[in-house]
Coordinates of C-alpha atoms in Angstrom, one line a residue:
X1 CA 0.0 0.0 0.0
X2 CA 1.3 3.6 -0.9
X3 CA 2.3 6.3 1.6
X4 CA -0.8 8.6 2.4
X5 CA 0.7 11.8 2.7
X6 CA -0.7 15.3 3.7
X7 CA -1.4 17.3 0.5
X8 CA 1.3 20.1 1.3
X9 CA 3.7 17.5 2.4
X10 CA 7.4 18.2 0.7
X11 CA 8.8 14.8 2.4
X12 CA 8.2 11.4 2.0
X13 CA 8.5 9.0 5.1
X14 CA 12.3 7.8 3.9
X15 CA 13.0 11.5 4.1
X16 CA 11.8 12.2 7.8
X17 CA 13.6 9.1 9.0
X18 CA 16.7 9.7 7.6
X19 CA 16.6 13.6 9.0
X20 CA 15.5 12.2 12.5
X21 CA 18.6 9.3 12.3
X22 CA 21.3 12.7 10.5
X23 CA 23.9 13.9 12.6
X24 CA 24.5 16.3 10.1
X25 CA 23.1 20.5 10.5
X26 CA 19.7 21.9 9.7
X27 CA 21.2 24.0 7.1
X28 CA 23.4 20.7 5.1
X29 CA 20.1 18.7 5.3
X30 CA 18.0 21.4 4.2
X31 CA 20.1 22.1 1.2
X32 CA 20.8 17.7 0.8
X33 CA 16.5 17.0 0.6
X34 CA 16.0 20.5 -1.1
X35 CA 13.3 21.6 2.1
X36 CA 12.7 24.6 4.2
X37 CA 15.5 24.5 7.6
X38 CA 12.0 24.4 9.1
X39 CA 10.5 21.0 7.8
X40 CA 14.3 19.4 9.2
X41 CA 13.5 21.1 12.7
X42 CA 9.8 19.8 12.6
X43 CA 10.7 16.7 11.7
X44 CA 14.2 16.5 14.3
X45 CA 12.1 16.8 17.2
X46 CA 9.4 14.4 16.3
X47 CA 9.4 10.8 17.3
X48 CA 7.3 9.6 14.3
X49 CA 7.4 9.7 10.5
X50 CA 3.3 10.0 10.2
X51 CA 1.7 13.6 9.6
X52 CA -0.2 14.7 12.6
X53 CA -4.0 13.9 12.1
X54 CA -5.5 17.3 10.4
X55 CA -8.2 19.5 12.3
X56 CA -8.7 20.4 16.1
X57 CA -6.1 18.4 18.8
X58 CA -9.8 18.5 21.1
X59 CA -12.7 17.9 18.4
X60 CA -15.6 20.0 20.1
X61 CA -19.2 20.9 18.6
X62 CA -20.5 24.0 17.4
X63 CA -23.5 23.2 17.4
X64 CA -24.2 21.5 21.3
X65 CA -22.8 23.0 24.8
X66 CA -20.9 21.1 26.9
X67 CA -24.0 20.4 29.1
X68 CA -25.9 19.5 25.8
X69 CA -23.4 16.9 24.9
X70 CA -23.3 15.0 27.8
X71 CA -26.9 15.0 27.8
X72 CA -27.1 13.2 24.2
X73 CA -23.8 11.2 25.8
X74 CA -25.9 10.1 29.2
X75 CA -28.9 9.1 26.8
X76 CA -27.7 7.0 24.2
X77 CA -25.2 5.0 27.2
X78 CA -28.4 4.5 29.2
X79 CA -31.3 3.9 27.5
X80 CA -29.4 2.4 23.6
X81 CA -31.9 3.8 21.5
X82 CA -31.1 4.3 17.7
X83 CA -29.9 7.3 16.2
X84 CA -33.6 8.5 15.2
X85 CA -35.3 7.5 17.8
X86 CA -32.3 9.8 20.5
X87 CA -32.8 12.4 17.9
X88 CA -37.0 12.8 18.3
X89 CA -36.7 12.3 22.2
X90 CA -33.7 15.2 22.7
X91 CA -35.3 17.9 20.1
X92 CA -37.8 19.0 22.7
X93 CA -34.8 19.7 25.2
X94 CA -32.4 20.6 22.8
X95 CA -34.1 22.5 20.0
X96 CA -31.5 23.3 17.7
X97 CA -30.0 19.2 17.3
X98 CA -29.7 18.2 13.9
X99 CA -29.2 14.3 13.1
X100 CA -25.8 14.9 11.9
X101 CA -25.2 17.0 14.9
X102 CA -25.9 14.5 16.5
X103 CA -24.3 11.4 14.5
X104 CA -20.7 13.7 15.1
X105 CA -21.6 13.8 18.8
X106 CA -21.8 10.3 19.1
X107 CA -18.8 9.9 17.0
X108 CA -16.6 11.8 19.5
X109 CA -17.6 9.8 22.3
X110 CA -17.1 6.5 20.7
X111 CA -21.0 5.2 20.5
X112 CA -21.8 5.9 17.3
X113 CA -22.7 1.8 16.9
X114 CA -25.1 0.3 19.6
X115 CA -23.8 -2.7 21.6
X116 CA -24.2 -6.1 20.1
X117 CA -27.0 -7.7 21.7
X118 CA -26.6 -11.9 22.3
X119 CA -28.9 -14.1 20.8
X120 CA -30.1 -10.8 18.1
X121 CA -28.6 -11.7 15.1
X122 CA -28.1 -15.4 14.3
X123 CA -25.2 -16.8 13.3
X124 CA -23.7 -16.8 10.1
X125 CA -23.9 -20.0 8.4
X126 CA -22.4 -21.7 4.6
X127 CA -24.1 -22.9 2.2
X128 CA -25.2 -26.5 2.4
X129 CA -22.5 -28.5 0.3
X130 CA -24.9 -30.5 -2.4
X131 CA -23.7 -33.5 -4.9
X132 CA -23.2 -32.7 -8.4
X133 CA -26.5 -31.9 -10.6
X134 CA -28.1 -29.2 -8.3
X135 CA -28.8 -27.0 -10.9
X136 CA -30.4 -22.9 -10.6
X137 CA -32.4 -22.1 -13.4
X138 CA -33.8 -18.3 -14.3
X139 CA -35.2 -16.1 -17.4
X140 CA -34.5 -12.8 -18.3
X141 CA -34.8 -10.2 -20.8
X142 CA -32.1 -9.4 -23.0
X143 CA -32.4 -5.7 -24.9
X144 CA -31.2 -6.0 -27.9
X145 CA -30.9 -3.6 -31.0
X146 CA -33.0 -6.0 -32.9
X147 CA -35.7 -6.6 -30.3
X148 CA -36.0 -8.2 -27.4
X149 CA -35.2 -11.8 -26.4
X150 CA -35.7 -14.1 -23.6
X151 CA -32.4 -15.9 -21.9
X152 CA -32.9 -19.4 -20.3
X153 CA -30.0 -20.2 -17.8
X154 CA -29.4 -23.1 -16.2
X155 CA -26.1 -23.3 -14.2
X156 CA -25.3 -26.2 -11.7
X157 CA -24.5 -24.7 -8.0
X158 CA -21.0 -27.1 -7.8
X159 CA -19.3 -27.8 -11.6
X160 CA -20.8 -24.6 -12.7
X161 CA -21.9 -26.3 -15.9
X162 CA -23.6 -24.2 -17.7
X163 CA -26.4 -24.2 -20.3
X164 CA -27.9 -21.2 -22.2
X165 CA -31.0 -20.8 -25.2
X166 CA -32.3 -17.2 -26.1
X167 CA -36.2 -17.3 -27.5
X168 CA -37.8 -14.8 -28.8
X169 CA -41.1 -15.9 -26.9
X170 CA -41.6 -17.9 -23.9
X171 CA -44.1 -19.5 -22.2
X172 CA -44.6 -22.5 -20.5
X173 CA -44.4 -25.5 -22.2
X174 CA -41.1 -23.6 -23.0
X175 CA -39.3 -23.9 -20.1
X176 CA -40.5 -27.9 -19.6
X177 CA -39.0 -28.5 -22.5
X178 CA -35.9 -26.9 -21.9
X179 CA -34.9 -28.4 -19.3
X180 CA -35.7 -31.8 -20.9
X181 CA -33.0 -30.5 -23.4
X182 CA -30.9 -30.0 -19.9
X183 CA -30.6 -33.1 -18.9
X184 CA -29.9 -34.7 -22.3
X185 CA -27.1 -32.1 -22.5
X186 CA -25.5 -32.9 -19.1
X187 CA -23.7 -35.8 -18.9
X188 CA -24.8 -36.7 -15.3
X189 CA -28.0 -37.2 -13.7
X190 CA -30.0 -33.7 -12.6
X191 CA -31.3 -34.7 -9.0
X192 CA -32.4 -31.5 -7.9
X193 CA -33.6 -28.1 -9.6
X194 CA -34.4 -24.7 -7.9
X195 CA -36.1 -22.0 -9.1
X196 CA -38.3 -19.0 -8.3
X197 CA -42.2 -19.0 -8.4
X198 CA -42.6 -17.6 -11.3
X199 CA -45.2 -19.0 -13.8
X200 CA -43.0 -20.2 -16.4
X201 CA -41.9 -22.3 -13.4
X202 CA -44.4 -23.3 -11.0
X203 CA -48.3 -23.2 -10.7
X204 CA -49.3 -19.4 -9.6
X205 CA -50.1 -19.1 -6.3
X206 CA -48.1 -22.1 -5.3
X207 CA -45.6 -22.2 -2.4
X208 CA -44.1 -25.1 -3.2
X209 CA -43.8 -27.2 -6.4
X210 CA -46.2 -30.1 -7.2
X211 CA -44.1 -32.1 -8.8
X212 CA -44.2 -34.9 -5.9
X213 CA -48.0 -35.1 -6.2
X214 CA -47.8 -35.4 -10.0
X215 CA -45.1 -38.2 -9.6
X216 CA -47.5 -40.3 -7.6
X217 CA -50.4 -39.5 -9.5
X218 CA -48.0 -40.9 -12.8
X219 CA -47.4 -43.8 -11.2
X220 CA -51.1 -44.8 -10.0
X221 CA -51.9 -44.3 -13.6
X222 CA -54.4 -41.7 -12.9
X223 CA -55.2 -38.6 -15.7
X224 CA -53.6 -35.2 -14.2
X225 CA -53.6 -31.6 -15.7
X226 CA -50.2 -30.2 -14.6
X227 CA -47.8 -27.4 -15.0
X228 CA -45.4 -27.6 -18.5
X229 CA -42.6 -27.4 -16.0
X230 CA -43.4 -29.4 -12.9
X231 CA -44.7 -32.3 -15.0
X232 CA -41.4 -32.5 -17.1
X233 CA -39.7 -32.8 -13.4
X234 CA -42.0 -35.2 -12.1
X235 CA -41.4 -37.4 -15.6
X236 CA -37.6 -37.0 -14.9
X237 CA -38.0 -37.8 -11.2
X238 CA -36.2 -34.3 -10.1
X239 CA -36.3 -32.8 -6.9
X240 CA -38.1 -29.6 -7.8
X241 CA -37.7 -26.6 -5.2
X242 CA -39.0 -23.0 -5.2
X243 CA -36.6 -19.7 -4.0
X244 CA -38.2 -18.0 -0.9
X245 CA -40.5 -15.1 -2.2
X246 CA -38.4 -11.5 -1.7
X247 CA -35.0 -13.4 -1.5
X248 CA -33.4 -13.2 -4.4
X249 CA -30.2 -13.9 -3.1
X250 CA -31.1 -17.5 -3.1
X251 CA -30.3 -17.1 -6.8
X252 CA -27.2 -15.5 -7.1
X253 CA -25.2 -18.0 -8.5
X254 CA -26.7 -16.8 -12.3
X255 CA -26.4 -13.0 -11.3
X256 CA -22.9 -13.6 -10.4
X257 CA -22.0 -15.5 -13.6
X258 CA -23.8 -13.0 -15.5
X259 CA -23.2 -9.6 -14.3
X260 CA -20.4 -10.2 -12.2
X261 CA -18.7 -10.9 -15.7
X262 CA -17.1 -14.1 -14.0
X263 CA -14.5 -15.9 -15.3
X264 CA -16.8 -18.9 -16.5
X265 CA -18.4 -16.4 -19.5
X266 CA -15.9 -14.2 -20.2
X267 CA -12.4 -16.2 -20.4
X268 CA -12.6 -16.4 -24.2
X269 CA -11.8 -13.7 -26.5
X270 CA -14.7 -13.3 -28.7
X271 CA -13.3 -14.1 -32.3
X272 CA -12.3 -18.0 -30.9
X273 CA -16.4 -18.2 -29.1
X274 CA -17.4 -16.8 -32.4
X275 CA -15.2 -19.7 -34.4
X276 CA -16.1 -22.7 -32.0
X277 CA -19.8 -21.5 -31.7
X278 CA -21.1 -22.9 -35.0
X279 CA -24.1 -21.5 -36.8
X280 CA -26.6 -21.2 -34.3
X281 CA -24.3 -18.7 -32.4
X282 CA -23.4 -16.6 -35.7
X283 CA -27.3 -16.8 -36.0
X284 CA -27.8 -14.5 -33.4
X285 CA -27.9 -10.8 -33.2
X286 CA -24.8 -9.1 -33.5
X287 CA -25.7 -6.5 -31.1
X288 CA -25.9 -9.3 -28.4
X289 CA -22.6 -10.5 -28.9
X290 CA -21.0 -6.8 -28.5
X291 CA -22.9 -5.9 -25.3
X292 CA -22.3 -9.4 -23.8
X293 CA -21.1 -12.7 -26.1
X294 CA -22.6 -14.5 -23.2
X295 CA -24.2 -16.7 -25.4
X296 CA -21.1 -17.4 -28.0
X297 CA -18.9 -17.8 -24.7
X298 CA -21.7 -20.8 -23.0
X299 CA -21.7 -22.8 -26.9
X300 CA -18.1 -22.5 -26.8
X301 CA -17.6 -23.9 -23.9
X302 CA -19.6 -26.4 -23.5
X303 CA -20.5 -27.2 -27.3
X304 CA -22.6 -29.4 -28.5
X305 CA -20.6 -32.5 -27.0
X306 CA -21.4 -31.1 -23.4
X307 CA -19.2 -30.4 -21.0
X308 CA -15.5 -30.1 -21.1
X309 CA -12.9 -31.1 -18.4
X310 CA -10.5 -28.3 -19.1
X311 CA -13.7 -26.0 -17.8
X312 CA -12.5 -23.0 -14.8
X313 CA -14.7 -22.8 -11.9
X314 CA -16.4 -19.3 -11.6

């Protein structure tokens, strides 16, 4: 890490220490370090090569008394409220207290941050470690200078296999038979699937996916009118599970492939994804490939032969 250094300063740290360690006058180290005989007397008599921290040696408000201050000071240590909630309870007593009158007051004093309470916030825990073939899938619209588009991602949580089509309409027999593409495309069993509760996905107003009751209702022989999507996982005997609604983070792992610009999509120059891609890549819009190649970079990868040892881990 580099020296931070005042903005005036005419010496660099290497400089102060070998004027504190000289023997030599203020005048011949003046004239050796091209400084003010000043700056070598400063720096003589100090014991450290760090500038002095800028601004008052005793911060004070201008705002709050002394009395006023240890009145803020007394509440917050006594009764831990929050910043807002100190600030509505001392502006009847103290009438001119802003919030970031206040915020610098508790600065000062060192309380700035309320006490960590036991038992408030849980622990933080890992992700669960799952087997190979837990794979996130999502949609999402891609603007393009042709039109619009609709990007199908699938993307397995541990080999980070990935697998990629663009439609220009979707709906839901569309993404049941996409991920009956998925699993002839991956060359090991999909156990488990997970994705949000969307109606491309699941049944609308479903909290979880009814996959397991079409299963048994396959195997009994009965008749059943099911989802596009769940029924292709209940043929496939997958584990299909729904994101929490309002977490996307659940998700992540295709946010941080795609718009993190990880490693995984964007490791190949352009002109080789271009080359390897084959037809169906060069079929797409241009304008797609110069605001992302996303798609060129997947087919490359993986190909039509699926996926290839030498693949990099995002």
């Amino acid at each position: 890490m580099g020296q931070v250094r005042h903005g005036s300063a005419t010496t660099t740290e290497a400089v102060r220490r070998a004027i504190q360690h000289s023997q030599a006058s203020l005048r011949a180290l003046a004239k050796r370090y091209g400084v003010n005989p000043k700056t070598v007397a400063k720096w003589k008599v100090r014991s450290s090569v760090a500038d002095l921290p800028p601004g008052p040696k005793k911060p004070r408000s201008t705002v709050l008394s002394v009395e006023e201050e240890a009145v803020v000071v007394a509440l917050r240590r006594h009764a831990l409220l929050p910043l807002d909630d100190c600030l509505y309870a001392l502006q009847p007593t103290i009438p001119h207290l802003t919030r970031s009158s206040l915020h610098r007051c508790l600065q000062r004093h060192g309380i700035s941050r309320l006490p960590q309470v036991e038992g408030e916030v849980s622990a933080k825990r890992k992700f669960k470690a799952y087997p190979i073939g837990y794979f996130h899938l999502d949609i999402a619209e891609v603007r393009t200078a042709e039109g619009k588009l609709y990007r199908l991602v699938a993307i397995d949580r541990t080999s980070k296999f990935a697998v990629v089509e663009l439609h220009e309409k979707v709906a839901r027999r569309t993404a049941g038979d996409f991920l009956r593409r998925l699993i002839a495309a991956v060359p090991y069993q999909v156990h488990t699937v997970l994705t949000d509760n969307g109606a491309h996905f699941a049944t609308p107003g479903n909290t979880s996916s009814a996959a397991p009751d079409i299963k048994a209702a396959l195997d009994a022989g009965e008749p059943v009118w099911a989802h596009a999507f769940e029924y292709a996982c209940a043929q496939n005997d997958i584990d299909h599970r729904l994101t929490t609604p309002k977490h996307p983070w659940t998700t992540d792992v295709i946010d941080k492939c795609f718009f993190a610009r990880s490693e995984l999509f964007f490791s190949c120059a352009q002109v080789t994804a271009r080359r390897r891609a084959g037809r169906e890549a060069q079929a797409l819009p241009r304008s797609l490939h110069c605001r992302t190649s996303f798609a060129a970079s997947v087919r490359a990868r993986f190909g039509p032969r699926g996926f290839q040892p030498a693949t990099n881990r995002a």
